[in-house]
Coordinates of C-alpha atoms in Angstrom, one line a residue:
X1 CA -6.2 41.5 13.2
X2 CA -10.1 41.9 12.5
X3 CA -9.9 41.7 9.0
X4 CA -7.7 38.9 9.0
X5 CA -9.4 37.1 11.7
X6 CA -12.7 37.4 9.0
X7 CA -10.5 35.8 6.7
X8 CA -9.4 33.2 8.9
X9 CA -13.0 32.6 9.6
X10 CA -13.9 32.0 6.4
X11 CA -11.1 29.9 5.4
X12 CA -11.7 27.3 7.1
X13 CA -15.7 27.5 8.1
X14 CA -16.2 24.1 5.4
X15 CA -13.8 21.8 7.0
X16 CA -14.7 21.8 10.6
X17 CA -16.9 19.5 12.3
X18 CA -19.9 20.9 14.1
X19 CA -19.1 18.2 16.4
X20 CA -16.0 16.8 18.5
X21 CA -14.9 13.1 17.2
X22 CA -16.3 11.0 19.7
X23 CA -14.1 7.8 21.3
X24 CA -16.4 5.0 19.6
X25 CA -16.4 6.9 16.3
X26 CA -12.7 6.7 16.3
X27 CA -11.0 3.7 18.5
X28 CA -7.6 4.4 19.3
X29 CA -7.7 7.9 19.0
X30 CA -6.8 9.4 21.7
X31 CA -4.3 6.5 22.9
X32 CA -2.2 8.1 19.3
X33 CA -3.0 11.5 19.8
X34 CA -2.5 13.0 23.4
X35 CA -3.4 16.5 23.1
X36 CA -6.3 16.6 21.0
X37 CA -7.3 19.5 18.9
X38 CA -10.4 19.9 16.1
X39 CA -11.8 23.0 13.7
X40 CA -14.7 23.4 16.2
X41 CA -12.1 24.1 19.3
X42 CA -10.0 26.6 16.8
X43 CA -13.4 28.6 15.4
X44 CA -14.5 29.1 19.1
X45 CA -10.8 30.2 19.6
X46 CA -11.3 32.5 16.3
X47 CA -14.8 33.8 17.4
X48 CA -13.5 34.5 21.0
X49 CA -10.6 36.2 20.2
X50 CA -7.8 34.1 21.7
X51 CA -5.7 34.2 17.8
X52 CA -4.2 37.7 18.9
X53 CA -2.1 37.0 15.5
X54 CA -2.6 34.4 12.0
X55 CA 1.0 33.1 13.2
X56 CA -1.0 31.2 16.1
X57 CA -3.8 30.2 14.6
X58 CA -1.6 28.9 11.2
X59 CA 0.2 26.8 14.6
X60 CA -2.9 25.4 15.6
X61 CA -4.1 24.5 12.0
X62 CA -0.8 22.9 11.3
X63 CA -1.5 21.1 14.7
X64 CA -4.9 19.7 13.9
X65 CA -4.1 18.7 10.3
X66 CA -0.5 16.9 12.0
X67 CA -2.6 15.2 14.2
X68 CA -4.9 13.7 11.4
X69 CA -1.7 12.5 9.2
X70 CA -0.5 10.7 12.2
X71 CA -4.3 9.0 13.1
X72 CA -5.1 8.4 9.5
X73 CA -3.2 5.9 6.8
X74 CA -1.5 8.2 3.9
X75 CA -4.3 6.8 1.5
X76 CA -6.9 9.1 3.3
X77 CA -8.7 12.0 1.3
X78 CA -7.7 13.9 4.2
X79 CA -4.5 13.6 4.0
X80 CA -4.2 14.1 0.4
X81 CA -5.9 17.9 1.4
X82 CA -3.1 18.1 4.3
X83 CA -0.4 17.7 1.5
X84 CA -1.7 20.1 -0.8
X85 CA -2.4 22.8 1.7
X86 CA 1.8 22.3 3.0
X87 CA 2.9 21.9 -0.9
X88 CA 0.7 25.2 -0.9
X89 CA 2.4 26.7 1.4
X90 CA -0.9 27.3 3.6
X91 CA 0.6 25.4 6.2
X92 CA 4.2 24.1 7.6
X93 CA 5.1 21.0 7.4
X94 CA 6.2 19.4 10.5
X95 CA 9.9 19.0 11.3
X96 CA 11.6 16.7 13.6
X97 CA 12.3 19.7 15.8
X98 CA 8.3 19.2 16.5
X99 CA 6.7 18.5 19.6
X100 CA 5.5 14.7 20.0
X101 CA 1.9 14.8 19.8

């Protein structure tokens, strides 16, 4: 798991935020999205070693970039990147069979 926990690392190390989205940056956020995750909480996760497999931490990814589709409108940059990563097959795409964020 060390060597794929390097990988993870590095995979993702661009598109996190050194920073937490604040409530005035992003009004109405956390009124859409109840259980809030970002990059920064999964690289602490990643440096820590709580991902004990990639199986978790492609959960949590999945989560995070779910919980950005649903925030953003389907014109976003972001959610353009979402798609290709899913059409990629980096991540799942969410199923009905989903918990409600």
């Amino acid at each position: 798991m060390e060597n794929r926990k390097s990988e993870m690392g590095v995979m993702f190390r661009g598109l996190r935020k050194d920073r937490e989205v604040g409530q005035n940056e992003a009004i109405l956020y956390f009124d859409v999205i109840k259980a809030p995750t970002d990059m920064s909480t999964m690289d602490a996760k990643l440096e820590s070693g709580q991902y004990k497999d990639s199986s978790v931490f492609k959960a949590d990814f999945g989560l995070t970039t779910n919980e950005a589709k649903t925030y953003n409108m389907a014109i976003c940059p972001f959610d353009q990147a979402i798609r290709h990563c899913i059409h990629s097959g980096a991540v799942e795409a969410p199923t009905r069979d989903d918990p409600p964020l």
